[in-house]
Short mmCIF file of C-alpha atoms in Angstrom, two decimals:
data_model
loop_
_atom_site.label_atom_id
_atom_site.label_comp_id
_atom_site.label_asym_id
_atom_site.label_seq_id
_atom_site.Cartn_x
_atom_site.Cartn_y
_atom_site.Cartn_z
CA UNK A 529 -17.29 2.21 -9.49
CA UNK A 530 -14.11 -0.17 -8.02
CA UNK A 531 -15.53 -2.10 -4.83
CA UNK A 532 -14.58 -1.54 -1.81
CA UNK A 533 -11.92 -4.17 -2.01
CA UNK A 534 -10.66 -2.88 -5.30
CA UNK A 535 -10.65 1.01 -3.69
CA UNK A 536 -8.83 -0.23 -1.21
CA UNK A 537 -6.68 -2.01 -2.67
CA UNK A 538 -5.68 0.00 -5.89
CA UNK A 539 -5.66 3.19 -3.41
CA UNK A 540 -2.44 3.80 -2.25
CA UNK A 541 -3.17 7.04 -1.02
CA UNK A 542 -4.00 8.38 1.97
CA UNK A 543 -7.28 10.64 2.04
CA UNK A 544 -5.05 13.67 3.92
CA UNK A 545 -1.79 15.16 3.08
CA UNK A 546 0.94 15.03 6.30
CA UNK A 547 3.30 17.08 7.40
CA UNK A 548 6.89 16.53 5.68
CA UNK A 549 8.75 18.69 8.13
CA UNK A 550 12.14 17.76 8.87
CA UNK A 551 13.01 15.76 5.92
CA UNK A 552 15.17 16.72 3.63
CA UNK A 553 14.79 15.45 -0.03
CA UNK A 554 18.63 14.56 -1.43
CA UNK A 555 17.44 14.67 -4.98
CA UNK A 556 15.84 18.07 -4.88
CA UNK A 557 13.03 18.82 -8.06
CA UNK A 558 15.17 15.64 -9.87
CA UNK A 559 13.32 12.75 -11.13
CA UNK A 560 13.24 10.25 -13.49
CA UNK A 561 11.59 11.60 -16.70
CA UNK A 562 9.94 9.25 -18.95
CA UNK A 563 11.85 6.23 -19.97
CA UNK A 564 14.58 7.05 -18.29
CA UNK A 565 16.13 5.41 -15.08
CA UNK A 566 18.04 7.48 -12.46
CA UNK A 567 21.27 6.15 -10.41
CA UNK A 568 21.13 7.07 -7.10
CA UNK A 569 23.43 4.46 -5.43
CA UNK A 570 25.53 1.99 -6.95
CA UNK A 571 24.08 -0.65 -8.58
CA UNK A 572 20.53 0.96 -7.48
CA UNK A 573 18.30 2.60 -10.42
CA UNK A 574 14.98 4.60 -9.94
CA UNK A 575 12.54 4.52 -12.48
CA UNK A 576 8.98 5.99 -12.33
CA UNK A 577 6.05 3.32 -13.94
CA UNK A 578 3.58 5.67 -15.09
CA UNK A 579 -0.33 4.42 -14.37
CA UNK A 580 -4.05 6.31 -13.90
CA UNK A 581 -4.86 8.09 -10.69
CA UNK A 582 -4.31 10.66 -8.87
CA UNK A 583 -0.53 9.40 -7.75
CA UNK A 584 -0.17 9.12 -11.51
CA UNK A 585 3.38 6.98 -11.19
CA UNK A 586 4.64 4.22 -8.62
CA UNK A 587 8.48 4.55 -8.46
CA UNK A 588 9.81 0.98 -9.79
CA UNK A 589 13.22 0.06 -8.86
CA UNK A 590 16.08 -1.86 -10.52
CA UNK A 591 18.71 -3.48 -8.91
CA UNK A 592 21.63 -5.28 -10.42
CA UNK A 593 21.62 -8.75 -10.00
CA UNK A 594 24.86 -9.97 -11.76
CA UNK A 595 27.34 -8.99 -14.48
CA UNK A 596 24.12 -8.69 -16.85
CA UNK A 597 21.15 -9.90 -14.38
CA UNK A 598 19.11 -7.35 -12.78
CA UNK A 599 16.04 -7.85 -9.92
CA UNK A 600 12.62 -5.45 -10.33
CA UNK A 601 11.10 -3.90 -7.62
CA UNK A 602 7.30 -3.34 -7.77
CA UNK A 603 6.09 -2.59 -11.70
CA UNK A 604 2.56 -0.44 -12.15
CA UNK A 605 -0.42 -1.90 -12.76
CA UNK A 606 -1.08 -4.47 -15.77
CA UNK A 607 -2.20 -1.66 -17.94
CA UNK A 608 -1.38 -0.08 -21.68
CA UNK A 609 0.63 2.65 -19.91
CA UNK A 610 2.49 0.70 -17.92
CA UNK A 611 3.34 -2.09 -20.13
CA UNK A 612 4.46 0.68 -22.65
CA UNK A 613 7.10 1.80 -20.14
CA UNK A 614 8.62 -1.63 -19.31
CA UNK A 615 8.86 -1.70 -22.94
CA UNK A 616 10.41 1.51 -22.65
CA UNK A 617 13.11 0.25 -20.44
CA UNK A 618 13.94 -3.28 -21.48
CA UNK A 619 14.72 -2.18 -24.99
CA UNK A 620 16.52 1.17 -24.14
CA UNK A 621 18.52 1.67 -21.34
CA UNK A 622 18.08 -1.80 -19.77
CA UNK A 623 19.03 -3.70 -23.26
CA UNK A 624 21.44 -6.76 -23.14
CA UNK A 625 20.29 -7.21 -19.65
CA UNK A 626 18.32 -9.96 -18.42
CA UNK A 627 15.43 -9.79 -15.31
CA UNK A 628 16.65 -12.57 -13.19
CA UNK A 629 14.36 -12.01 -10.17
CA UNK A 630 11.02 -9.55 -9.46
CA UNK A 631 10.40 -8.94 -5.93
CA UNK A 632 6.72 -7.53 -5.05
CA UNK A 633 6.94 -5.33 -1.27
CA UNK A 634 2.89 -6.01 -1.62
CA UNK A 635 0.00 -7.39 -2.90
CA UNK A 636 -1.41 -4.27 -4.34
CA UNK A 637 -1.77 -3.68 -8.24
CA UNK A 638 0.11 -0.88 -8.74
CA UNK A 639 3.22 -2.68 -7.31
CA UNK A 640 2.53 -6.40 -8.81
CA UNK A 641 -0.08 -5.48 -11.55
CA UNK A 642 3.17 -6.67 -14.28
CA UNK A 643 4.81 -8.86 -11.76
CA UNK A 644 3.25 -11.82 -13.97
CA UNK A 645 4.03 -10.60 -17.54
CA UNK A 646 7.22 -9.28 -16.24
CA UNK A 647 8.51 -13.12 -15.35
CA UNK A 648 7.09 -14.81 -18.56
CA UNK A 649 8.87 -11.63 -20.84
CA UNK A 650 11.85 -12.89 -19.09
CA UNK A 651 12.20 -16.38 -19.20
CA UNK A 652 9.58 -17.00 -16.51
CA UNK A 653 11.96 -14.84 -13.59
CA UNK A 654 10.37 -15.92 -10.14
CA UNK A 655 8.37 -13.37 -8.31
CA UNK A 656 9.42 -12.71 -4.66
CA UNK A 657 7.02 -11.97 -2.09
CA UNK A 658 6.32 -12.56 1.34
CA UNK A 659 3.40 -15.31 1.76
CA UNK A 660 0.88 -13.49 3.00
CA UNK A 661 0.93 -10.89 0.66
CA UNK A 662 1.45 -13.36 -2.36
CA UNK A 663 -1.68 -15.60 -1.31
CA UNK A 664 -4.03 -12.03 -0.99
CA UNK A 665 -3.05 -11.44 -4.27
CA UNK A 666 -4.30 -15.02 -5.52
CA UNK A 667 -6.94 -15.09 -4.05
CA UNK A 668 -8.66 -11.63 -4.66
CA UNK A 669 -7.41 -12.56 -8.35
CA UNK A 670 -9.23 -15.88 -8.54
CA UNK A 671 -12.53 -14.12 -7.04
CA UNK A 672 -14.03 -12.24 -9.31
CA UNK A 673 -17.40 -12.98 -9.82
CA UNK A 674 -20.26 -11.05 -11.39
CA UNK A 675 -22.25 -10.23 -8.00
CA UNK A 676 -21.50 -8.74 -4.83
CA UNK A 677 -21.88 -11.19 -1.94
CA UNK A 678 -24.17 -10.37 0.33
CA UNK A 679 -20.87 -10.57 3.39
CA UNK A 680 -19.81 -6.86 1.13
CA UNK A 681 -23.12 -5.50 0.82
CA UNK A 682 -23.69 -5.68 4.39
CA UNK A 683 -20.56 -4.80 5.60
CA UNK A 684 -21.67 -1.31 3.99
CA UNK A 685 -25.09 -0.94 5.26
CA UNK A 686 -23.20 -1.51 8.62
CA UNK A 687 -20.86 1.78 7.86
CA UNK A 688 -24.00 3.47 7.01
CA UNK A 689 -24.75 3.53 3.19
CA UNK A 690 -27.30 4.20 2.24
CA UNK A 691 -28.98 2.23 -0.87
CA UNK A 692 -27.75 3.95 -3.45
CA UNK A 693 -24.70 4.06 -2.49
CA UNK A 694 -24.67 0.07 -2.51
CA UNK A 695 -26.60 -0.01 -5.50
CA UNK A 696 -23.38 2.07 -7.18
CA UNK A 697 -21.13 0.08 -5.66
CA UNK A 698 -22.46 -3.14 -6.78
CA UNK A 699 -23.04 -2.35 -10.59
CA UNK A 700 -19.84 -3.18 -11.48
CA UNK A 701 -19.37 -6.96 -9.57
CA UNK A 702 -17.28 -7.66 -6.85
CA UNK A 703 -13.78 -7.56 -7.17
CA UNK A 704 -12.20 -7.14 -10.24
CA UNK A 705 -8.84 -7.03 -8.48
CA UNK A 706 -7.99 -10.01 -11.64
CA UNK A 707 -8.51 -6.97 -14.83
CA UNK A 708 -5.71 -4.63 -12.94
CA UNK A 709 -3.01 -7.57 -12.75
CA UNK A 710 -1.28 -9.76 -14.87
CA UNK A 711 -1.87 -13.66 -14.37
CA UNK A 712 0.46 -14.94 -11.94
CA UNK A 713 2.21 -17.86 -11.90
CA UNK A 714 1.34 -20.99 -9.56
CA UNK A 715 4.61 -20.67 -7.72
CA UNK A 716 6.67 -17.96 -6.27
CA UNK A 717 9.46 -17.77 -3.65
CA UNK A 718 8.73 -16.76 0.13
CA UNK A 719 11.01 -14.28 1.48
CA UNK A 720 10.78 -13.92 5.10
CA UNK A 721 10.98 -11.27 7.97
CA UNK A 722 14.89 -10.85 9.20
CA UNK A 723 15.88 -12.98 6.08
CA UNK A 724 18.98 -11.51 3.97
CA UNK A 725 18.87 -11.38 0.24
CA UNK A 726 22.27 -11.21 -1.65
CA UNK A 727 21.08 -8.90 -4.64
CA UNK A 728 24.02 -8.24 -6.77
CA UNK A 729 27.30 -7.65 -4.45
CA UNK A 730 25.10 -6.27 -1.50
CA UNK A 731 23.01 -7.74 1.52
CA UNK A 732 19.51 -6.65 1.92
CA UNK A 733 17.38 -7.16 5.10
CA UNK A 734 14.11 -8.21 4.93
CA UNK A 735 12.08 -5.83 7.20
CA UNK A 736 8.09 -7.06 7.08
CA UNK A 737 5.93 -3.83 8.46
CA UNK A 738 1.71 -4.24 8.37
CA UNK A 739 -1.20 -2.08 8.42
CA UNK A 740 -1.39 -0.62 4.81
CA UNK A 741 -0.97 -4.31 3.60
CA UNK A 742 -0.82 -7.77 5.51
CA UNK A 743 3.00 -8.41 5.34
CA UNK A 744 4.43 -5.84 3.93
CA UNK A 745 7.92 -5.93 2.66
CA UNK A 746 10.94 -3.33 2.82
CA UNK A 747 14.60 -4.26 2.24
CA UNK A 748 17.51 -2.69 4.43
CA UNK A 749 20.95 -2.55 3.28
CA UNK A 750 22.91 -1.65 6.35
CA UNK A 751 26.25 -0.97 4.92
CA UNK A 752 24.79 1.65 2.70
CA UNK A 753 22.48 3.11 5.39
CA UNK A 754 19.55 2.45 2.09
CA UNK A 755 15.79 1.24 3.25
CA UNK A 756 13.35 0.48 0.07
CA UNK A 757 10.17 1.49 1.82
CA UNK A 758 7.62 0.45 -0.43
CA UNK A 759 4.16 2.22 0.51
CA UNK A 760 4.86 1.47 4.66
CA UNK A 761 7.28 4.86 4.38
CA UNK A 762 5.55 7.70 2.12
CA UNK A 763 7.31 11.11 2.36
CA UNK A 764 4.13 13.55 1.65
CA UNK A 765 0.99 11.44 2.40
CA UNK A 766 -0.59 8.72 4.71
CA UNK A 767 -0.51 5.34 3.54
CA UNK A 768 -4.12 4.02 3.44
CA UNK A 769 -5.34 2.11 6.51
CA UNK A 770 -8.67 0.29 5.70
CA UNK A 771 -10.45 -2.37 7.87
CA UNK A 772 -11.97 -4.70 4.85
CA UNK A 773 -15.52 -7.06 4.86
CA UNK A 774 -12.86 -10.34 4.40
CA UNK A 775 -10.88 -9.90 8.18
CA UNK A 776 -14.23 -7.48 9.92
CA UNK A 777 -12.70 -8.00 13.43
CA UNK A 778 -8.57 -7.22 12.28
CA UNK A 779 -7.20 -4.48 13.95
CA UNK A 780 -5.21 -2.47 10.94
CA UNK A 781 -4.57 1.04 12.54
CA UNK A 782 -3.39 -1.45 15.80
CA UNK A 783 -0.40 -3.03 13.52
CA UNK A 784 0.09 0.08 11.63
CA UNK A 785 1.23 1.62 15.08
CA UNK A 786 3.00 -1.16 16.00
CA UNK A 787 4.78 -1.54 12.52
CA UNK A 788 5.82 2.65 13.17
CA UNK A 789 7.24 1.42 16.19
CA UNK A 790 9.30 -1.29 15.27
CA UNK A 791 10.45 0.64 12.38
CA UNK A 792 11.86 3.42 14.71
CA UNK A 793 14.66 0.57 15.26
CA UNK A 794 15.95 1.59 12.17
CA UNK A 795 18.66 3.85 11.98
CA UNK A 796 17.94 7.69 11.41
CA UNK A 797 20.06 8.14 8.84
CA UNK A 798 19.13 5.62 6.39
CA UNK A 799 17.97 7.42 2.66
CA UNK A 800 14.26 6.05 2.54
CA UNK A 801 13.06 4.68 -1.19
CA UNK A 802 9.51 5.25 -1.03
CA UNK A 803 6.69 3.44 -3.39
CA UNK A 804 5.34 6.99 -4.39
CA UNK A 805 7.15 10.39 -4.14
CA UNK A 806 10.93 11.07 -3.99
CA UNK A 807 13.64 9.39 -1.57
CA UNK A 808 14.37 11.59 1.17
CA UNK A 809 16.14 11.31 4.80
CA UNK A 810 14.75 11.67 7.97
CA UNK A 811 13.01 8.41 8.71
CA UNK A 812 12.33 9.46 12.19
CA UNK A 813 10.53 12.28 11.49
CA UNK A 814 8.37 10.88 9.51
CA UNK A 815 7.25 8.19 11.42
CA UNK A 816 6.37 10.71 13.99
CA UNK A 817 4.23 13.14 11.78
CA UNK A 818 2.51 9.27 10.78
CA UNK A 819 1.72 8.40 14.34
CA UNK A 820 0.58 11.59 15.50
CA UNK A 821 -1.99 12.25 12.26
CA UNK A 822 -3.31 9.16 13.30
CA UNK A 823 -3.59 9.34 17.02
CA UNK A 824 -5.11 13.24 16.51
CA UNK A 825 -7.90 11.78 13.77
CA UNK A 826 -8.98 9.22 17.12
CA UNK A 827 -8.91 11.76 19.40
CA UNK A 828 -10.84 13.59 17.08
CA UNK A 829 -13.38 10.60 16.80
CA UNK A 830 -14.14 10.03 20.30
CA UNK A 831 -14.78 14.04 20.89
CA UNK A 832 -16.71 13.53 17.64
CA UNK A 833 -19.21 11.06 19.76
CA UNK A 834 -21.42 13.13 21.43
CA UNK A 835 -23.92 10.50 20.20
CA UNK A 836 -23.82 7.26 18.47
CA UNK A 837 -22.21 7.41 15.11
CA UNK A 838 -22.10 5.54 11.79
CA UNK A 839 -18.59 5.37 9.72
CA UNK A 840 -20.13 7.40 6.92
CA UNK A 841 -20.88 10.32 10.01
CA UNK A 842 -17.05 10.56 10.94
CA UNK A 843 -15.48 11.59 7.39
CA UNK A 844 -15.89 14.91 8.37
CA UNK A 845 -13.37 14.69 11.68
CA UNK A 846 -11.28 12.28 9.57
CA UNK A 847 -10.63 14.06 5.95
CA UNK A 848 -10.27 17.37 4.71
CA UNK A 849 -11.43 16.66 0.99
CA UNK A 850 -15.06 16.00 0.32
CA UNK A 851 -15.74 12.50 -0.09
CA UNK A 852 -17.70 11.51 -3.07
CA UNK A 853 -18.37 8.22 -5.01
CA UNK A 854 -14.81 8.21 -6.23
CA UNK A 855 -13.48 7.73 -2.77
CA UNK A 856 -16.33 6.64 -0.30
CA UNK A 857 -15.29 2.99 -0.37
CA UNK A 858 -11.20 4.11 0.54
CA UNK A 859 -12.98 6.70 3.37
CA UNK A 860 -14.95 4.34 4.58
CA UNK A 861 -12.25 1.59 5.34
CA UNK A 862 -10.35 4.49 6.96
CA UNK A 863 -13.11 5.64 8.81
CA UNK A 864 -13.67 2.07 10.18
CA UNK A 865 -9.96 1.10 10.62
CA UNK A 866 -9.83 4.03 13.44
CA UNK A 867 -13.35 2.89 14.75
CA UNK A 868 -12.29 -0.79 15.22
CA UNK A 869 -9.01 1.00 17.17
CA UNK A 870 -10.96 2.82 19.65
CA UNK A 871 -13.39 -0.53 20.05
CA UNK A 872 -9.91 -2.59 20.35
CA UNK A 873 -8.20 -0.11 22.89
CA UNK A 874 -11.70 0.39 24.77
CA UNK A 875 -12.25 4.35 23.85
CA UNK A 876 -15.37 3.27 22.34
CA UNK A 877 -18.19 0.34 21.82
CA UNK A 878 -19.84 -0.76 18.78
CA UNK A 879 -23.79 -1.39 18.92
CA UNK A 880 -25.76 -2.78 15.91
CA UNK A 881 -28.93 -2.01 15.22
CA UNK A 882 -30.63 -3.45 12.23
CA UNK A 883 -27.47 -3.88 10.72
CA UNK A 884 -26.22 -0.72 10.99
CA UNK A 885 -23.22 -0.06 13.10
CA UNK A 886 -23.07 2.57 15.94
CA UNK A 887 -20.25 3.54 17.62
CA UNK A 888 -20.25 5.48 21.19
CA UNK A 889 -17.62 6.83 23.95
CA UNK A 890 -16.69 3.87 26.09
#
């Protein structure tokens, strides 16, 4: 079983389905079928990387760069799958062009796992990331070890597992964030929030939104009314907010709500490129059916505190699948992300008791 970092992390998914209403999806039941890469703007190809999972794909992106130069956004997980498909690509529709430039929105595998084997295929191509995310990404790869540190284990007693659950969790070593990406190089190149990238003929924004990741990256181009949304903008399902053992006292659902309303400064109109599922329109909408899921599931908590209660208590008022040992560790960041809200906004208070964490009405 991943760790709880690794569930996290490798979990794009929300736990619950939300509402799409009011979009409207401009490419209908069309997309990209194996190997192939679909145009849908100038200059702007959609491609789907297929990995394991549930999602099953992350939509990869390429760009052109150049007469024969091309930048690639986010690439599936270092994997056999995935690697086959860049394969795919490079030597069938994308042949006699050259990778110039790989730009990662995030840290997390499924969008850098072949960010690494990606530059050295093409004559070592720098990888573009914002710092934050690119220094997460070192440093969970770096520490892997073959034990769980005790800072993990207890930061699941304190949701409320229960032995065995830790036990499970622990079997297979913590973090092994390093097997589901390619090495990375030493250096990279920061791109920053508000910064504009030339890519090809066309100026892209940088627009950094948080919450799902630390500094996550989407790219507006504001002549062509296009935003690539990575995972911060998903059409049919809720990113995954997860308070983590390595930042305990980080408020995630705080700057996911914040990062919802910056991004409602966008323009309404702009056709959203989304890390999973198909691009749609209606950017507004969406952000709306994200806030209020979220703001429903805490008012769900607090009436849900009728007495003290443990994480592991609340997945009932949270998610509408069962959780089991597949998805505890993703649940359970969830379940504390909205927790650590309430204690943040002062809805509720957090009381430990030999080590286990307790959470009450304000």
């Amino acid at each position: 079983m991943a760790t709880h970092y690794q569930r996290a992390l490798i979990g794009d998914e929300g736990l619950t389905p939300t509402s799409s209403e009011g979009l409207t999806f401009p490419f209908g039941d069309r997309a990209p079928q194996p190997g192939e890469l679909l145009t849908i703007a100038p200059g702007i190809r959609w491609w789907r990387v297929p990995m394991s999972g549930p999602l099953k794909h992350v939509n990869g992106l390429i760009l052109d760069d150049g007469a024969d130069e091309l930048l690639a956004i986010d690439t599936g997980t270092a994997s056999p799958r995935s690697t086959e498909a860049w394969r795919t690509i490079l030597e069938g529709p994308l042949a006699g062009k050259r990778v110039t430039r790989i730009l990662g929105t995030h840290m997390h595998p499924d969008h850098i796992g072949l960010a690494g084997w990606l530059s050295r295929r093409s004559d070592d191509a720098p990888i573009l990331m914002t710092r934050t995310e690119w220094l997460m990404a070192r440093m969970l790869s770096a520490d892997a070890r073959p034990e769980v540190p005790e800072e993990q284990v207890a930061f699941w007693r304190g949701a409320g597992w229960d032995a065995e659950q830790v036990a499970t969790a622990s079997k297979g070593g913590f973090s092994n964030f390093a097997k589901m990406i390619a090495r990375l190089p030493l250096g990279y190149v920061r791109i920053r929030d508000g910064e504009v990238l030339r890519i090809g003929g066309a100026d892209w924004r940088v627009v950094v939104g948080s919450g799902h990741s630390p500094e996550h990256a989407c790219l507006l181009d504001e002549e062509r009314r296009i935003l690539i949304a990575g995972d911060q903008v998903l059409p049919r399902i809720s990113s995954n907010i997860s308070l983590h053992a390595n930042e305990p006292g980080a408020d995630p659902l705080g700057d996911w709500l914040a990062s919802i309303e910056r991004f409602r400064e966008l323009p309404d109109d702009l056709l959203v490129l989304p890390g999973h599922g198909d691009p749609f329109y209606g950017l507004h909408a969406r952000l709306d059916a994200l806030e209020r899921e979220h703001r429903d599931r805490l008012d769900a908590l607090v009436a849900h505190m009728t007495e003290p209660r443990r994480a592991v208590d609340c997945f009932g008022q949270l998610f509408r699948r069962p959780i089991g040992p597949d998805v505890i560790a993703m649940a359970t960041g969830e379940a504390l992300a909205h927790l650590r809200h309430l204690e943040v906004t002062g809805r509720a208070r957090r009381e430990v008791r030999d080590g286990i964490w307790w959470y009450s009405r304000a």
